[in-house]
């Protein structure tokens, strides 16, 4: 029996300026892994001096956004007044709840000098009882994340619990998210304690059940047994998963909800400026509601 239940090769989008994004979740093969409803890898991209990323203010409901960088820096601002630069290995965890607006842009020093940017953006669906919670934002440094090292393995427990370690990051449902670096020939075993598990490979080549896998693949593991991942060369990948959400979630644009009617309400609220739209320090632009899909 194969350890891999589903193999997902993300679709790639060019956002301009040399930045490519690979979307692994949601996909036609799999909508969620545990409570994770969205996974993008951005970059790696090299920006010349004067260039950078400009994700204009936009709304969210019903989820927590998770920004985790491998390289570079980004500046977060939101309508609750939070302003936070994020750097590699740190964690920005924003809970939208009933609604929040935020932007992410290249900080001025990195825009002036140029930078290489690479990282992950994930969304965690909220349990139904928390979907309308007050919005919030917490930034976590490296000291919040246990680091496990030895025998060619560096495993950082970014959020949740795995490998007998628990991150200080506060979550609203049982989950795990880890950052793994393996040296050639080293192995890590993803335990079977969580019902749904996956690994997203960002660099290097790994082997599972004797089969090799390349960067830009999401390996969704079958439930119920440990999975050994072996590096054929230096490799970096994220592991993620946890308990499934308490029912299906609908995803439209930046909105996630257990209710289609709630998403329709969020569309109207954004279109008619009924969100708390103003992001202090980033007041002059916003992303308009996309047109209806044909």
Coordinates of C-alpha atoms in Angstrom, one line a residue:
X1 CA 0.0 0.0 0.0
X2 CA 1.4 3.4 -1.1
X3 CA 2.1 6.0 1.6
X4 CA 0.9 8.7 -0.9
X5 CA -2.9 9.0 -1.4
X6 CA -2.8 11.9 -3.8
X7 CA 0.0 13.7 -5.7
X8 CA -0.7 17.3 -6.6
X9 CA 1.3 19.3 -9.1
X10 CA 0.3 22.9 -8.5
X11 CA -0.8 25.3 -11.3
X12 CA 1.6 28.2 -11.8
X13 CA 0.6 31.8 -12.1
X14 CA 2.8 34.7 -13.1
X15 CA 1.9 37.8 -11.0
X16 CA 4.3 40.0 -12.9
X17 CA 7.7 41.5 -12.1
X18 CA 9.3 38.0 -12.1
X19 CA 7.1 36.6 -9.3
X20 CA 5.6 33.2 -9.9
X21 CA 3.1 31.6 -7.5
X22 CA 2.3 27.8 -7.4
X23 CA -1.1 27.0 -5.9
X24 CA -1.3 23.5 -4.3
X25 CA -4.5 24.0 -2.4
X26 CA -7.3 24.0 -3.3
X27 CA -7.0 21.8 -6.3
X28 CA -9.2 19.5 -8.4
X29 CA -7.7 16.5 -6.6
X30 CA -7.9 17.8 -3.1
X31 CA -9.7 20.8 -1.5
X32 CA -8.2 20.6 2.0
X33 CA -5.6 18.9 4.2
X34 CA -6.7 19.0 7.8
X35 CA -7.9 22.5 8.4
X36 CA -5.7 24.0 5.7
X37 CA -7.8 25.2 2.8
X38 CA -5.1 27.1 0.8
X39 CA -1.4 26.7 0.0
X40 CA 0.6 29.0 -2.3
X41 CA 4.4 29.0 -2.8
X42 CA 5.7 32.3 -4.0
X43 CA 9.1 32.6 -5.7
X44 CA 11.9 32.2 -5.4
X45 CA 12.1 35.5 -7.2
X46 CA 14.8 38.1 -7.5
X47 CA 13.7 41.7 -7.5
X48 CA 15.9 44.5 -8.9
X49 CA 16.3 47.7 -6.9
X50 CA 13.2 49.7 -7.1
X51 CA 10.9 46.7 -7.7
X52 CA 8.9 44.6 -5.2
X53 CA 5.6 43.0 -4.2
X54 CA 2.5 45.1 -3.8
X55 CA -0.5 43.2 -2.6
X56 CA -3.0 46.0 -2.2
X57 CA -5.6 46.1 0.7
X58 CA -8.1 43.3 0.3
X59 CA -10.6 41.6 2.7
X60 CA -10.9 38.1 4.3
X61 CA -13.5 36.3 6.4
X62 CA -13.7 32.9 8.1
X63 CA -10.0 32.0 8.1
X64 CA -6.5 32.6 9.5
X65 CA -3.8 33.6 7.0
X66 CA -0.3 32.2 7.6
X67 CA 2.7 33.9 6.0
X68 CA 6.1 32.1 6.3
X69 CA 9.2 33.2 4.5
X70 CA 12.3 31.3 3.4
X71 CA 14.0 34.4 2.1
X72 CA 13.3 38.1 1.9
X73 CA 11.0 40.4 3.8
X74 CA 7.4 41.6 3.7
X75 CA 5.5 44.3 5.5
X76 CA 2.0 43.5 6.8
X77 CA -0.6 46.2 7.6
X78 CA -4.2 45.6 8.5
X79 CA -7.5 47.4 9.3
X80 CA -7.1 46.6 13.0
X81 CA -4.0 48.8 13.0
X82 CA -1.3 46.1 13.1
X83 CA 2.0 46.9 11.3
X84 CA 4.6 44.1 11.2
X85 CA 7.6 43.3 9.0
X86 CA 8.1 39.5 8.6
X87 CA 11.5 37.9 8.0
X88 CA 12.6 34.3 7.3
X89 CA 11.5 31.8 9.9
X90 CA 9.2 34.2 11.7
X91 CA 5.4 33.8 11.5
X92 CA 2.6 36.2 10.8
X93 CA -0.8 34.7 11.9
X94 CA -3.8 36.8 11.1
X95 CA -7.3 35.7 12.1
X96 CA -9.9 37.3 9.9
X97 CA -13.0 36.0 11.7
X98 CA -16.0 38.2 10.8
X99 CA -13.8 40.4 8.6
X100 CA -10.4 42.1 8.3
X101 CA -8.6 44.0 5.5
X102 CA -4.8 43.8 5.0
X103 CA -2.0 44.5 2.6
X104 CA 1.4 42.9 2.1
X105 CA 4.2 44.9 0.4
X106 CA 8.0 44.9 0.1
X107 CA 9.4 47.1 2.9
X108 CA 11.2 50.3 1.6
X109 CA 14.8 49.2 2.5
X110 CA 14.4 45.9 0.5
X111 CA 12.7 47.7 -2.3
X112 CA 15.5 50.2 -2.6
X113 CA 18.2 47.6 -2.5
X114 CA 16.5 44.7 -4.3
X115 CA 15.9 41.3 -2.7
X116 CA 15.3 37.7 -3.3
X117 CA 11.8 36.6 -2.1
X118 CA 10.6 33.1 -1.4
X119 CA 8.0 31.7 1.0
X120 CA 4.6 30.1 1.7
X121 CA 1.2 31.6 2.1
X122 CA -1.4 29.3 3.8
X123 CA -5.0 29.7 4.9
X124 CA -6.5 27.8 7.9
X125 CA -10.2 27.4 7.9
X126 CA -11.8 28.3 11.2
X127 CA -14.1 25.9 13.2
X128 CA -17.7 26.9 12.6
X129 CA -18.0 28.3 16.2
X130 CA -15.1 30.6 15.5
X131 CA -16.0 31.8 12.0
X132 CA -17.4 35.1 13.2
X133 CA -14.8 35.7 15.9
X134 CA -13.2 39.1 16.3
X135 CA -10.3 39.7 13.9
X136 CA -6.8 39.6 15.3
X137 CA -3.1 39.4 14.4
X138 CA -0.1 37.9 16.2
X139 CA 3.5 37.9 15.1
X140 CA 5.7 35.1 16.4
X141 CA 9.5 35.0 16.4
X142 CA 11.9 32.1 16.1
X143 CA 11.7 31.5 19.9
X144 CA 8.1 30.4 19.6
X145 CA 9.0 27.4 17.4
X146 CA 10.8 24.3 18.8
X147 CA 13.8 23.3 16.7
X148 CA 14.8 19.6 16.4
X149 CA 18.3 18.9 15.0
X150 CA 20.4 15.8 14.4
X151 CA 21.6 13.2 11.9
X152 CA 21.2 15.6 8.9
X153 CA 17.7 16.7 10.0
X154 CA 16.6 20.2 10.9
X155 CA 12.9 20.3 11.8
X156 CA 11.2 23.4 13.0
X157 CA 7.7 23.0 14.6
X158 CA 6.2 26.2 13.3
X159 CA 2.6 25.7 14.5
X160 CA 0.7 23.0 16.4
X161 CA 2.3 19.8 17.6
X162 CA 4.4 17.1 16.0
X163 CA 7.5 15.1 16.8
X164 CA 6.6 15.4 20.5
X165 CA 7.0 19.2 20.4
X166 CA 4.5 22.0 20.5
X167 CA 4.8 25.5 19.1
X168 CA 3.8 28.5 21.1
X169 CA 1.6 29.7 18.2
X170 CA -2.0 29.8 19.3
X171 CA -4.4 28.0 16.9
X172 CA -8.2 27.3 17.1
X173 CA -8.1 23.7 15.9
X174 CA -5.7 20.7 16.2
X175 CA -3.1 21.1 13.4
X176 CA 0.6 21.0 12.6
X177 CA 2.9 22.9 10.3
X178 CA 6.6 22.2 10.2
X179 CA 9.6 23.4 8.2
X180 CA 12.0 20.6 7.3
X181 CA 15.5 20.7 5.9
X182 CA 17.2 17.3 5.1
X183 CA 20.8 16.7 4.1
X184 CA 21.5 14.1 1.4
X185 CA 20.7 10.6 2.7
X186 CA 18.9 11.9 5.9
X187 CA 15.4 10.8 6.7
X188 CA 12.4 12.1 8.7
X189 CA 9.4 10.1 9.7
X190 CA 6.0 11.9 9.7
X191 CA 4.1 10.2 12.5
X192 CA 0.5 8.9 12.0
X193 CA -0.9 10.7 15.0
X194 CA -2.8 13.3 12.7
X195 CA -5.7 12.1 10.6
X196 CA -4.7 14.2 7.5
X197 CA -1.0 14.9 6.5
X198 CA 0.9 16.3 3.5
X199 CA 4.3 17.5 2.5
X200 CA 5.0 20.4 0.1
X201 CA 8.4 20.1 -1.5
X202 CA 10.1 23.5 -2.2
X203 CA 13.6 22.4 -3.1
X204 CA 15.7 19.3 -3.6
X205 CA 14.6 15.7 -4.4
X206 CA 13.1 13.4 -1.9
X207 CA 12.1 9.7 -1.9
X208 CA 8.9 8.1 -0.5
X209 CA 8.4 4.3 -0.9
X210 CA 11.3 4.2 -3.3
X211 CA 9.8 6.8 -5.6
X212 CA 11.5 10.2 -6.1
X213 CA 9.6 13.5 -6.0
X214 CA 10.6 16.9 -7.4
X215 CA 10.1 20.4 -6.1
X216 CA 6.7 21.9 -6.6
X217 CA 4.7 18.8 -5.6
X218 CA 2.3 18.4 -2.7
X219 CA 2.3 14.8 -1.4
X220 CA -0.9 14.0 0.5
X221 CA -0.3 10.9 2.6
X222 CA -2.7 8.0 3.3
X223 CA -4.0 7.9 6.9
X224 CA -3.0 5.5 9.5
X225 CA 0.7 4.8 9.1
X226 CA 4.0 6.7 9.6
X227 CA 5.6 8.0 6.4
X228 CA 9.4 8.0 5.9
X229 CA 10.8 10.8 3.7
X230 CA 14.4 10.5 2.5
X231 CA 16.5 13.2 0.9
X232 CA 18.4 12.3 -2.3
X233 CA 19.9 15.7 -2.2
X234 CA 19.6 18.7 0.2
X235 CA 15.9 19.2 0.4
X236 CA 13.5 21.7 2.0
X237 CA 9.8 21.0 2.5
X238 CA 6.8 21.9 4.6
X239 CA 4.7 19.3 6.4
X240 CA 1.1 20.2 7.3
X241 CA -2.2 18.8 8.4
X242 CA -4.4 18.0 11.3
X243 CA -8.0 17.2 12.1
X244 CA -10.5 17.9 9.3
X245 CA -12.8 20.9 9.6
X246 CA -16.3 20.3 11.1
X247 CA -18.0 20.3 7.7
X248 CA -17.3 21.5 4.1
X249 CA -16.0 25.0 3.5
X250 CA -16.8 27.2 0.5
X251 CA -14.0 29.3 -0.9
X252 CA -14.6 32.3 -3.1
X253 CA -11.8 34.8 -3.8
X254 CA -10.5 35.7 -0.3
X255 CA -13.5 34.5 1.6
X256 CA -13.9 31.2 3.4
X257 CA -17.1 30.1 5.1
X258 CA -19.3 27.1 5.9
X259 CA -22.2 29.2 4.5
X260 CA -22.6 30.2 0.8
X261 CA -25.0 33.0 2.0
X262 CA -22.2 34.4 4.3
X263 CA -19.9 34.6 1.3
X264 CA -22.5 36.4 -0.7
X265 CA -22.9 38.9 2.2
X266 CA -19.1 39.4 2.3
X267 CA -19.1 40.2 -1.5
X268 CA -21.8 42.9 -1.0
X269 CA -20.0 44.3 2.1
X270 CA -16.8 44.7 0.2
X271 CA -18.4 46.1 -3.0
X272 CA -20.5 48.6 -0.9
X273 CA -17.6 49.6 1.4
X274 CA -19.3 48.1 4.5
X275 CA -16.1 46.4 5.7
X276 CA -13.7 48.4 7.9
X277 CA -11.9 49.2 4.7
X278 CA -9.1 51.5 5.9
X279 CA -5.7 50.1 6.4
X280 CA -3.6 52.7 8.3
X281 CA -0.6 53.6 6.3
X282 CA -2.0 52.1 3.1
X283 CA -5.2 54.1 2.6
X284 CA -5.1 55.0 -1.1
X285 CA -5.5 51.7 -2.9
X286 CA -7.5 48.5 -2.7
X287 CA -8.3 45.4 -4.7
X288 CA -11.9 45.6 -6.2
X289 CA -14.2 42.6 -6.0
X290 CA -13.5 40.3 -9.0
X291 CA -16.2 40.0 -11.6
X292 CA -18.6 37.0 -11.5
X293 CA -17.1 33.8 -12.9
X294 CA -18.5 32.9 -16.3

